[in-house]
CSV table of C-alpha atoms in Angstrom, one decimal:
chain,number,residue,atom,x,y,z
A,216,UNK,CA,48.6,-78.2,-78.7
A,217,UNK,CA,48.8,-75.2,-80.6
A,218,UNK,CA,46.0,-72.4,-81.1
A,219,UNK,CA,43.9,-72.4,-83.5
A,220,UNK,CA,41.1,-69.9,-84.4
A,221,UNK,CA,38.9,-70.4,-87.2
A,222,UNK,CA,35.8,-68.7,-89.2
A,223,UNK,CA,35.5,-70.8,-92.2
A,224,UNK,CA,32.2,-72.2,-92.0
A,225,UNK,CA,28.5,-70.4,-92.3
A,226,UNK,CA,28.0,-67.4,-90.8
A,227,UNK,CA,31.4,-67.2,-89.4
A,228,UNK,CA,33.3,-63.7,-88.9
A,229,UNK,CA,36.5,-62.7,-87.1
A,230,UNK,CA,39.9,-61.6,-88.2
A,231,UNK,CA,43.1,-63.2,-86.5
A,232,UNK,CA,45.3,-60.3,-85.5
A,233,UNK,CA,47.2,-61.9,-82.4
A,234,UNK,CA,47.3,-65.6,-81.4
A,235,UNK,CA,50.6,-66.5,-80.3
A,236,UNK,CA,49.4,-66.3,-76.8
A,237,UNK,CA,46.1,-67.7,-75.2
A,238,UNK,CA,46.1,-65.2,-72.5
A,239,UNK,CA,46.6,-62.1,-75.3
A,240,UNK,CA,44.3,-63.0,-78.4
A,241,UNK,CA,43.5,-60.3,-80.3
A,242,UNK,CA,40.7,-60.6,-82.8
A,243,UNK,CA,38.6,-57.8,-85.1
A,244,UNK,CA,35.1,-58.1,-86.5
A,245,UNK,CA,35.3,-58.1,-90.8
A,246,UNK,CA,33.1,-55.4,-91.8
A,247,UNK,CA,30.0,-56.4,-93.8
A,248,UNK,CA,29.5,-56.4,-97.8
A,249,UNK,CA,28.9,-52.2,-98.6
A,250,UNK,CA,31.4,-51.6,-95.5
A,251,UNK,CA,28.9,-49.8,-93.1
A,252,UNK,CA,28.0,-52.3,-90.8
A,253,UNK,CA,29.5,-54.7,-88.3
A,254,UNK,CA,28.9,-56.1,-85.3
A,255,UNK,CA,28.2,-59.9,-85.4
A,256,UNK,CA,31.4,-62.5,-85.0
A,257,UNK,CA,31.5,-66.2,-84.6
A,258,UNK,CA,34.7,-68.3,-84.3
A,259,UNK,CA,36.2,-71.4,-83.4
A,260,UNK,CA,39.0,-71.8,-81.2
A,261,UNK,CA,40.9,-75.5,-80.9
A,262,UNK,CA,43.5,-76.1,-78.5
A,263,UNK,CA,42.8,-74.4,-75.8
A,264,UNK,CA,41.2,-77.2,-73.3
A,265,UNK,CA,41.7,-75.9,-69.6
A,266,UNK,CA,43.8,-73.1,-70.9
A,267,UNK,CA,42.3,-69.4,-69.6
A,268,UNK,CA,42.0,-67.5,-73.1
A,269,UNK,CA,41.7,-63.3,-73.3
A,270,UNK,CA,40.3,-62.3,-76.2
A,271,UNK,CA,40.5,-59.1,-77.4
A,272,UNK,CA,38.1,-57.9,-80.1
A,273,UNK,CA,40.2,-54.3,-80.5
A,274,UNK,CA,37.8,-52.8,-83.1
A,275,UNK,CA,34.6,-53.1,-81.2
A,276,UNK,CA,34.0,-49.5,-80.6
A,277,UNK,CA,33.7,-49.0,-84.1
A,278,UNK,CA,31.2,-51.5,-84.5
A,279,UNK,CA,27.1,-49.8,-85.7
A,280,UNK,CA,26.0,-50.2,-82.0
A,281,UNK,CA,28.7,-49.6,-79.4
A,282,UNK,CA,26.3,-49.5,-76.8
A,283,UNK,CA,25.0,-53.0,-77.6
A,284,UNK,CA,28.5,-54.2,-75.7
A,285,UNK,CA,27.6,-52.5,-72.8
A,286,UNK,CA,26.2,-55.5,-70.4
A,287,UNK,CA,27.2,-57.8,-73.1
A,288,UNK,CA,27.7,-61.6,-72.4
A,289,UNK,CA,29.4,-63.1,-75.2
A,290,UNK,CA,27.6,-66.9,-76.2
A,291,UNK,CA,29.9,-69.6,-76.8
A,292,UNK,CA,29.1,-73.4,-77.8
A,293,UNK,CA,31.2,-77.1,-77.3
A,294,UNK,CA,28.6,-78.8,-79.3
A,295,UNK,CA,26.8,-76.1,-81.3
A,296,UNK,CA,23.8,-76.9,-79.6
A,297,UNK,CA,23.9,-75.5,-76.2
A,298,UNK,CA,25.0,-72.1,-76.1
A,299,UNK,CA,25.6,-70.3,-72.7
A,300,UNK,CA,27.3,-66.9,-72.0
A,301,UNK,CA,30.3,-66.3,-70.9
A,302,UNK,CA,30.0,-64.1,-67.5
A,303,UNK,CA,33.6,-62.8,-68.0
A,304,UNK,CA,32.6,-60.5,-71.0
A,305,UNK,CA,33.4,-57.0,-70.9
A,306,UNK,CA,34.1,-53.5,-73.2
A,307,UNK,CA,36.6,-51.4,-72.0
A,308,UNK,CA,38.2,-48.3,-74.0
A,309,UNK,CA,36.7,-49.4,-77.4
A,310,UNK,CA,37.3,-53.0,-76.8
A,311,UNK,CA,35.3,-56.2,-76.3
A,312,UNK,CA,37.0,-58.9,-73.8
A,313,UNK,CA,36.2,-62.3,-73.7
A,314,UNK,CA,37.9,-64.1,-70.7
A,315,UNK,CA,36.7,-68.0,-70.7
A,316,UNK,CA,38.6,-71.6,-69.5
A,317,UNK,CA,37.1,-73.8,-72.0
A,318,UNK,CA,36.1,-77.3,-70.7
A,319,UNK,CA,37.0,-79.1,-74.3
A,320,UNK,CA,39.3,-79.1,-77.0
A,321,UNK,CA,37.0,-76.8,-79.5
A,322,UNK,CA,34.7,-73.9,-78.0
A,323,UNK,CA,32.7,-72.3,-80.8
A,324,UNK,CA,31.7,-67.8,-80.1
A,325,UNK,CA,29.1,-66.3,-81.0
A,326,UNK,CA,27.4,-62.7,-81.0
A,327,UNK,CA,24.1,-64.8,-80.2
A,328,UNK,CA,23.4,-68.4,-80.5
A,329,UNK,CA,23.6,-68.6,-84.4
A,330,UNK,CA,21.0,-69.9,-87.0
A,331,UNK,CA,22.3,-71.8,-89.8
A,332,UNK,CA,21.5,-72.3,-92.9
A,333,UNK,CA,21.2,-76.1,-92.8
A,334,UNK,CA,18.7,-75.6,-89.9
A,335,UNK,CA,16.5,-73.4,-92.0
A,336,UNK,CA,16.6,-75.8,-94.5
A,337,UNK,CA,15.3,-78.4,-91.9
A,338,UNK,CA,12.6,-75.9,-90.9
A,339,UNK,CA,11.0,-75.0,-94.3
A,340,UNK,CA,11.3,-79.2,-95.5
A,341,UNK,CA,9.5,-79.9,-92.1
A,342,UNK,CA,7.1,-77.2,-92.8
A,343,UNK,CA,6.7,-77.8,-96.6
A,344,UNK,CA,5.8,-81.6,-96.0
A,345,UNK,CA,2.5,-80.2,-93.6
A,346,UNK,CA,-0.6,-80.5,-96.3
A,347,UNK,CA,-1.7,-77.2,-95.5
A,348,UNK,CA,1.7,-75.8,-96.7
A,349,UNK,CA,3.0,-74.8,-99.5
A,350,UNK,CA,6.9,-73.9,-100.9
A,351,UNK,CA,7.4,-71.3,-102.9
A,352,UNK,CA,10.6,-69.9,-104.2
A,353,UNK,CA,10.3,-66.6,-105.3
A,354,UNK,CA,13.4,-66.0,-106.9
A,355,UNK,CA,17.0,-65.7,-106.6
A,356,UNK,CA,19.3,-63.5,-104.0
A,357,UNK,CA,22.7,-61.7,-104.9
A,358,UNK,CA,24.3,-64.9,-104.6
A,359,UNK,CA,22.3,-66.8,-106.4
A,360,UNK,CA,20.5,-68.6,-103.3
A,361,UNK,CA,16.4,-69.4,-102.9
A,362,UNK,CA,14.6,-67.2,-101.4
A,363,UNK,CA,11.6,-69.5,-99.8
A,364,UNK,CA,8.3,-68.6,-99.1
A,365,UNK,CA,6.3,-70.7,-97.1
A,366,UNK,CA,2.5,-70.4,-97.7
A,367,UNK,CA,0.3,-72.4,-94.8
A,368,UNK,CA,-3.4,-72.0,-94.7
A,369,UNK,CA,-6.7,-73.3,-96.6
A,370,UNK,CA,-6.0,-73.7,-100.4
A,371,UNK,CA,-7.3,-70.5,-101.6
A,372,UNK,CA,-6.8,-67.3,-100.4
A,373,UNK,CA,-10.5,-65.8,-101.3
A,374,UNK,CA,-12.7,-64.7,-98.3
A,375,UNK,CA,-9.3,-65.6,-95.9
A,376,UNK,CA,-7.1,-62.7,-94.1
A,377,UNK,CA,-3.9,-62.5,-95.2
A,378,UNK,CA,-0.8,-62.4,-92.8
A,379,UNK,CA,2.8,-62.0,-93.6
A,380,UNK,CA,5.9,-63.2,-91.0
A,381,UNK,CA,8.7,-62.1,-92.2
A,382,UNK,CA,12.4,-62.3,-90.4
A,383,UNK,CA,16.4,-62.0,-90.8
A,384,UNK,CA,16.2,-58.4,-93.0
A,385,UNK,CA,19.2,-58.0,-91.0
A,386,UNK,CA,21.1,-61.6,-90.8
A,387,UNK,CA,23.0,-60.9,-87.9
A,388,UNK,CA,19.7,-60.9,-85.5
A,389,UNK,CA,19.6,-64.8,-85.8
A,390,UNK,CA,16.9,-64.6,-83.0
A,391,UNK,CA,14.3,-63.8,-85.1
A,392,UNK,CA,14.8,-67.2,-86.9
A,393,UNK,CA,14.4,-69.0,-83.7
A,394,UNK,CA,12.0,-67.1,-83.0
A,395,UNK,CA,10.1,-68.2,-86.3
A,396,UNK,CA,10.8,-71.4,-85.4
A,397,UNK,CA,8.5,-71.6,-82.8
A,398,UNK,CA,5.8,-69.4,-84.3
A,399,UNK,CA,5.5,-71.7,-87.4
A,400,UNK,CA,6.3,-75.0,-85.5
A,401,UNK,CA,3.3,-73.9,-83.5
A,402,UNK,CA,1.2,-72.8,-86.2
A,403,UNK,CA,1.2,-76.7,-87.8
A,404,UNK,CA,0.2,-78.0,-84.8
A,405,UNK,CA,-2.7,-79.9,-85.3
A,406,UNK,CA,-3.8,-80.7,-81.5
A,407,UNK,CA,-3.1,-77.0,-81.2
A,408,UNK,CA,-7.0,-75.7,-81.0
A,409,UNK,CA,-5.8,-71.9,-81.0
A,410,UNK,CA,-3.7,-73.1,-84.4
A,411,UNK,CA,-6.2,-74.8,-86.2
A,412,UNK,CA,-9.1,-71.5,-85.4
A,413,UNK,CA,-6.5,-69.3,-86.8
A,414,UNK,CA,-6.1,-71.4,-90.0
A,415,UNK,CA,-9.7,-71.6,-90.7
A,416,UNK,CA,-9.3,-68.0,-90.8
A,417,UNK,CA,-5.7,-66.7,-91.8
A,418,UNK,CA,-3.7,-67.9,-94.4
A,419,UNK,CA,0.2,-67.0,-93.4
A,420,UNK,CA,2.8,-66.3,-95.7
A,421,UNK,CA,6.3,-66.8,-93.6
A,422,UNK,CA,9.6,-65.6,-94.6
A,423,UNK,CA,11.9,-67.5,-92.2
A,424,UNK,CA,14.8,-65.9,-93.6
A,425,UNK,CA,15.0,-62.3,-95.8
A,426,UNK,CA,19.0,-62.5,-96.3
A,427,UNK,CA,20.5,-65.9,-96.7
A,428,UNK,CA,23.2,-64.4,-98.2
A,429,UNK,CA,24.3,-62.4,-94.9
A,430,UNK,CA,23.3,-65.1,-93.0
A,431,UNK,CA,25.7,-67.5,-94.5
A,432,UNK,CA,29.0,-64.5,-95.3
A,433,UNK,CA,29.1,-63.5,-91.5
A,434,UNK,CA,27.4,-60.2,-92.2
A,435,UNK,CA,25.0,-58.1,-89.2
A,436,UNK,CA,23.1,-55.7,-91.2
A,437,UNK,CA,23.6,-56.2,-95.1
A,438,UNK,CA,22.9,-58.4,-98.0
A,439,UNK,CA,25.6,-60.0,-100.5
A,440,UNK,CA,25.4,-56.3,-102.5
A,441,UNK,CA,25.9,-54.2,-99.3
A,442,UNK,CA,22.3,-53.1,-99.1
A,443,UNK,CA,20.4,-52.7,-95.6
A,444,UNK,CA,17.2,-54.8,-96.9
A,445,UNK,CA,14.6,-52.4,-94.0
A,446,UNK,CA,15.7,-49.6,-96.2
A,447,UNK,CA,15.3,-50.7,-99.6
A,448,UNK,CA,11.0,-51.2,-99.4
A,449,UNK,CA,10.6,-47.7,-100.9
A,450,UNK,CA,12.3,-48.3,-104.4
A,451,UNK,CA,14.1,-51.8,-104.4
A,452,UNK,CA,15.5,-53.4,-106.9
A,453,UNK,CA,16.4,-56.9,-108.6
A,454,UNK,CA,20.3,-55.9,-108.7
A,455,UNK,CA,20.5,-54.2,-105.2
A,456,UNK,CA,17.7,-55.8,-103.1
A,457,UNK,CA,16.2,-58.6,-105.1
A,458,UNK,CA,14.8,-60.1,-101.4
A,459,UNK,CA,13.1,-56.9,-100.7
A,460,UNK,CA,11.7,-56.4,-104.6
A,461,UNK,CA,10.5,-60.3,-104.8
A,462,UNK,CA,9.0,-60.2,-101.5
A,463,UNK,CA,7.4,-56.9,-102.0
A,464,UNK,CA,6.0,-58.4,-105.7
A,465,UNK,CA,4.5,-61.1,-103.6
A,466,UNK,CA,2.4,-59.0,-101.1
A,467,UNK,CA,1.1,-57.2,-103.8
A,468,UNK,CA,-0.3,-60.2,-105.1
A,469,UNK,CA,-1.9,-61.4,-102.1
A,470,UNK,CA,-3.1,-58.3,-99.8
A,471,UNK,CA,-1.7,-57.6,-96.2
A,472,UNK,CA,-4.0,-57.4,-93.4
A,473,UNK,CA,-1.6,-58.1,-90.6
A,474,UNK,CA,2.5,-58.4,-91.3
A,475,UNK,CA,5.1,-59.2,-88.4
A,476,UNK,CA,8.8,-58.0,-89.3
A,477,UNK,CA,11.4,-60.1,-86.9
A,478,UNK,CA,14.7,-58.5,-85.5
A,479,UNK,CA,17.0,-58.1,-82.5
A,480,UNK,CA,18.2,-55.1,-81.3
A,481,UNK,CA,22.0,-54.8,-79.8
A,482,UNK,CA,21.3,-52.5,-77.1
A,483,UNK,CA,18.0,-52.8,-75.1
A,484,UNK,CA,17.8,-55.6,-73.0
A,485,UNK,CA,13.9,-56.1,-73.7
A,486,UNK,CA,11.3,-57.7,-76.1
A,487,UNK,CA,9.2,-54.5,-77.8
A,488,UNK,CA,7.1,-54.0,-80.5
A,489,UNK,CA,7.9,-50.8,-82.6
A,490,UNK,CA,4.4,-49.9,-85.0
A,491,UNK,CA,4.4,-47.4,-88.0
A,492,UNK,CA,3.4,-44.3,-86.2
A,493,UNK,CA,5.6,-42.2,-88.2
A,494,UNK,CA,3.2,-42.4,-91.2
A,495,UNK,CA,0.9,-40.2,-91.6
A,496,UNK,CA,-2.7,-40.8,-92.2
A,497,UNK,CA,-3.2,-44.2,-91.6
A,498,UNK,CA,-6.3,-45.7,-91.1
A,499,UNK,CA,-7.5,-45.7,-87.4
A,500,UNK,CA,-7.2,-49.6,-86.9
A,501,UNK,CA,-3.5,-49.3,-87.5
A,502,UNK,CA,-2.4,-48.5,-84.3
A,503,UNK,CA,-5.6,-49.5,-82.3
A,504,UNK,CA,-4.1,-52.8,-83.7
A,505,UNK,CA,-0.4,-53.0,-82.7
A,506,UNK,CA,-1.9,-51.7,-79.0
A,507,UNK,CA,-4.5,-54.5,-79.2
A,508,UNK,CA,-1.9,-57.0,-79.6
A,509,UNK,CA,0.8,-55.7,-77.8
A,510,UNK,CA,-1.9,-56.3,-74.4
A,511,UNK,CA,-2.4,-59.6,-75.3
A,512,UNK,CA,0.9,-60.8,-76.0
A,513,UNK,CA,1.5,-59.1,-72.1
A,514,UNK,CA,-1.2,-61.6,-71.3
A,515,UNK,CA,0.5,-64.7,-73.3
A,516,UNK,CA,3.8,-64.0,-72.5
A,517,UNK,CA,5.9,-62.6,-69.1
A,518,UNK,CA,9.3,-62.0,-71.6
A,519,UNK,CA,7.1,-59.6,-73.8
A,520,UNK,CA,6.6,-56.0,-72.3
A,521,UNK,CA,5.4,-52.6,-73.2
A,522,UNK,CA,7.6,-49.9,-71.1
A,523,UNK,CA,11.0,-49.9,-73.0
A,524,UNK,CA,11.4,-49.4,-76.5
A,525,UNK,CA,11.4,-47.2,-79.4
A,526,UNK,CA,10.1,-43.2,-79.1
A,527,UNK,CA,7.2,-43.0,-81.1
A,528,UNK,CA,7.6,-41.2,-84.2
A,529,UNK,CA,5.4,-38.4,-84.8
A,530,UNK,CA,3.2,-38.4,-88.0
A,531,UNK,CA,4.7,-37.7,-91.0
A,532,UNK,CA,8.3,-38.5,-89.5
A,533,UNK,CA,8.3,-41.9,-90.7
A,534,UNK,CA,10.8,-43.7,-92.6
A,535,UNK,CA,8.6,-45.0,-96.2
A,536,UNK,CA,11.8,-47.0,-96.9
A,537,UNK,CA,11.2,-48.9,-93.9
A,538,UNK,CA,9.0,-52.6,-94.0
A,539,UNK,CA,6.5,-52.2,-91.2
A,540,UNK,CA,6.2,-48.5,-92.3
A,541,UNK,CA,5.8,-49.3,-96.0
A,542,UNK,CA,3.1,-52.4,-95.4
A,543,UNK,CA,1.1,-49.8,-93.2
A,544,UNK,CA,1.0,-47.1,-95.9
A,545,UNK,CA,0.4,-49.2,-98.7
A,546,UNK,CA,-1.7,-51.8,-97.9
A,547,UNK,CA,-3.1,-50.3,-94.4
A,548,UNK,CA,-2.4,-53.5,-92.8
A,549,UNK,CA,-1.9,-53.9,-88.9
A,550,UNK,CA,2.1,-54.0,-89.7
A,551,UNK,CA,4.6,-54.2,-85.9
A,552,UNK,CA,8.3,-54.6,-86.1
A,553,UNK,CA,9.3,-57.2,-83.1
A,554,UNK,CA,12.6,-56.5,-81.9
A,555,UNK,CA,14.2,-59.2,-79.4
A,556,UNK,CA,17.5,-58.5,-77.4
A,557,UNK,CA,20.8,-59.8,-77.6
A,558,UNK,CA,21.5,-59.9,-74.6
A,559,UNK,CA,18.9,-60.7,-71.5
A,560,UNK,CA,15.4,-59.7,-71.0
A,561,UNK,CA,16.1,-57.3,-67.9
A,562,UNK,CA,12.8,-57.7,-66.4
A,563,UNK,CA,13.5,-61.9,-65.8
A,564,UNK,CA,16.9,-62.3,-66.8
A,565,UNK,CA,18.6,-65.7,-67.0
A,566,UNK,CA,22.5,-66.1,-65.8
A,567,UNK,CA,23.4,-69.1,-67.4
A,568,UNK,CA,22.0,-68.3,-71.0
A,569,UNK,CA,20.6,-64.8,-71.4
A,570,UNK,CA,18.1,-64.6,-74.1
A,571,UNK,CA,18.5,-67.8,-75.3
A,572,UNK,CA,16.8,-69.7,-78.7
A,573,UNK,CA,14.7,-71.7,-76.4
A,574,UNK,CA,13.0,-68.5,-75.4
A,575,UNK,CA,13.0,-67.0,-78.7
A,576,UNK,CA,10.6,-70.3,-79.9
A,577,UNK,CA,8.2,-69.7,-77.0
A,578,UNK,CA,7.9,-66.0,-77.2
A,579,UNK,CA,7.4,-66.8,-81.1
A,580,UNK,CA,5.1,-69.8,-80.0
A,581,UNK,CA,3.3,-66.6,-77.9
A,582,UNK,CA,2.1,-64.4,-80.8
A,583,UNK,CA,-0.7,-66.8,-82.2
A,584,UNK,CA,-2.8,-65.8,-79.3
A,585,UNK,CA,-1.7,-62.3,-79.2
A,586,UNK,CA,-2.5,-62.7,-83.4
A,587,UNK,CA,-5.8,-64.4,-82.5
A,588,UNK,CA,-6.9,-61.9,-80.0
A,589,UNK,CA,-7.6,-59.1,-82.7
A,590,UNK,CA,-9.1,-61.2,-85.1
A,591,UNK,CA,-12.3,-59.5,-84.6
A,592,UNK,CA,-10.3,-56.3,-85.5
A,593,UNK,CA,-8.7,-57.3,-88.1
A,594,UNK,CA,-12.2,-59.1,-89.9
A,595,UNK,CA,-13.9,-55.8,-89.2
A,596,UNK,CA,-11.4,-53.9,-91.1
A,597,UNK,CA,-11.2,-56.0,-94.0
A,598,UNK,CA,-15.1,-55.7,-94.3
A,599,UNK,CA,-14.2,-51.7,-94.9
């Protein structure tokens, strides 16, 4: 049977330089819309049932995060449900190799176990169905898809704290998704008693996915117009960044007291919280509250940890285009960007799969009782 290697379907992304040998592939990653970014692939290859496939990816040291390859497992699929990694992974002078004897006459690769856009349909139907929820579109992206919003919490907001969950800025990090997943899965979980306290107090405004449009065109960082959404909260706009801009409307509608931004980062193998310490001026329950619930997500959950992660900006360093930093500044809500890795949590790492979806949706699962934990800060603070 002859090769074949395909990336015509969502959030596929590879270029075919080589295939006339299964032991000699040689692939590239397509650059994102705007040109600037690139990093996630995700393929098909048929034919190629007990056949030992090398796969070179020959532009992967010109790819935004070169050290994300280093200890790098790539994740591949049969069925598109199970992903596992691939233990012969490996970057050598610039170049990503993928050495794997498939089992089956299609093998799907991934940079991480994707999240499409049929499931996130699924999960905002599933959600929007729940009597306490409530669909709202807010507009249109670049390419003319919806950008949902899914309300959940008692029918008015008066007297209620307001939390925003927001994930995908950056498409490529499809572990945020799963990892919303499990945090609003959770959340509607009537004989969950933790869920139903928070909702007598919290009304949660989730974002499952910021950019549908990267999600879907094979893109890491960028949306359909080339724009890096976590750098357009300064000064978006409806042309450029109408997710950021409609999203950012939004807020100001409602209030923030507490806002989760959802990402993966390529290089540390670690889950870490990163807060908006670079602002200056903030009021002092800012950062008492990303420390408050970064100890009590330690308590909920074993994969969460506080050691590894970003330097702390000094005050006044900050980036204002930034989400977490902008929420903190304007609104002086508790706002934490949670980054997940793509490739193992170092601390109780897992062979077969890595960081895997399944443990995106309980760490997700673990923030309502790292959330519910500062309640008391976060009432005192919107008392004044």
């Amino acid at each position: 049977m002859t090769l074949g290697i395909s990336r015509a379907f969502d959030s596929g992304n590879i270029e075919v330089r080589d295939a006339r040998r299964a032991d000699d592939v040689r692939l590239a990653i397509t650059p994102d819309a705007g040109g600037d970014h690139f990093q996630w692939f995700h393929y098909r290859v048929t034919g190629a049932a007990d056949t030992d496939l090398r796969m070179t990816i020959e532009n992967a040291g010109q790819a935004s995060f070169p050290r994300g390859w280093e200890g790098y497992r790539a994740c591949a699929s049969y069925d598109r449900q199970r992903w596992f990694r691939v233990p012969t992974t490996r970057y050598e002078d610039g170049k990503l190799i993928i050495e794997h004897r498939p089992a089956h006459d299609a093998v799907y690769y991934a940079y991480f176990a994707p999240y499409s856009l049929e499931r996130h349909r699924d999960l905002v139907a599933r959600t929007a169905v729940d009597p306490r929820a409530r669909l709202e579109v807010l507009g249109q992206t670049v390419d003319g898809r919806d950008l949902d919003l899914l309300r959940i919490g008692a029918p008015s907001d008066d007297g209620k704290l307001i939390a925003w969950v927001i994930a995908r800025q950056h498409p490529g990090e499809s572990m945020a998704e799963w990892f919303m997943e499990g945090f609003m899965d959770r959340l509607r979980d009537e004989a969950d008693p933790l869920s139903r306290a928070l909702l007598d107090d919290v009304v949660f405004y989730c974002v499952p996915n910021m950019n549908p449009d990267g999600s879907r065109r094979g893109h890491l960082r960028n949306n359909a117009a080339g724009a890096n959404l976590n750098r357009e909260w300064a000064e978006p706009s409806l042309e450029r960044s109408p997710e950021v801009y409609l999203v950012r409307e939004r807020m100001r509608q409602t209030g923030v007291h507490f806002c989760l931004d959802v990402h993966g980062d390529e290089a540390l193998p670690y889950n870490f919280i990163a807060g908006p310490d670079g602002m200056a001026d903030l009021p002092p329950h800012v950062l008492a509250g990303r420390d408050a619930y970064a100890e009590a997500l330690k308590r909920s959950s074993p994969d969460f940890q506080t050691e590894h992660g970003y330097p702390r900006m000094p005050p006044g360093k900050g980036n204002p285009k930034m989400a977490t930093n902008h929420v903190a500044a304007h609104f002086g809500a508790v706002s934490l960007t949670f980054e997940q890795p793509f490739k193992d949590n170092a601390d109780l790492p897992d062979e077969t799969y890595g960081w895997s979806p399944a443990r995106c949706d309980r760490l997700g699962r673990a923030q309502l009782d790292a959330l519910y934990a500062i309640l008391p800060l976060l009432r005192d603070a919107a008392r004044g």
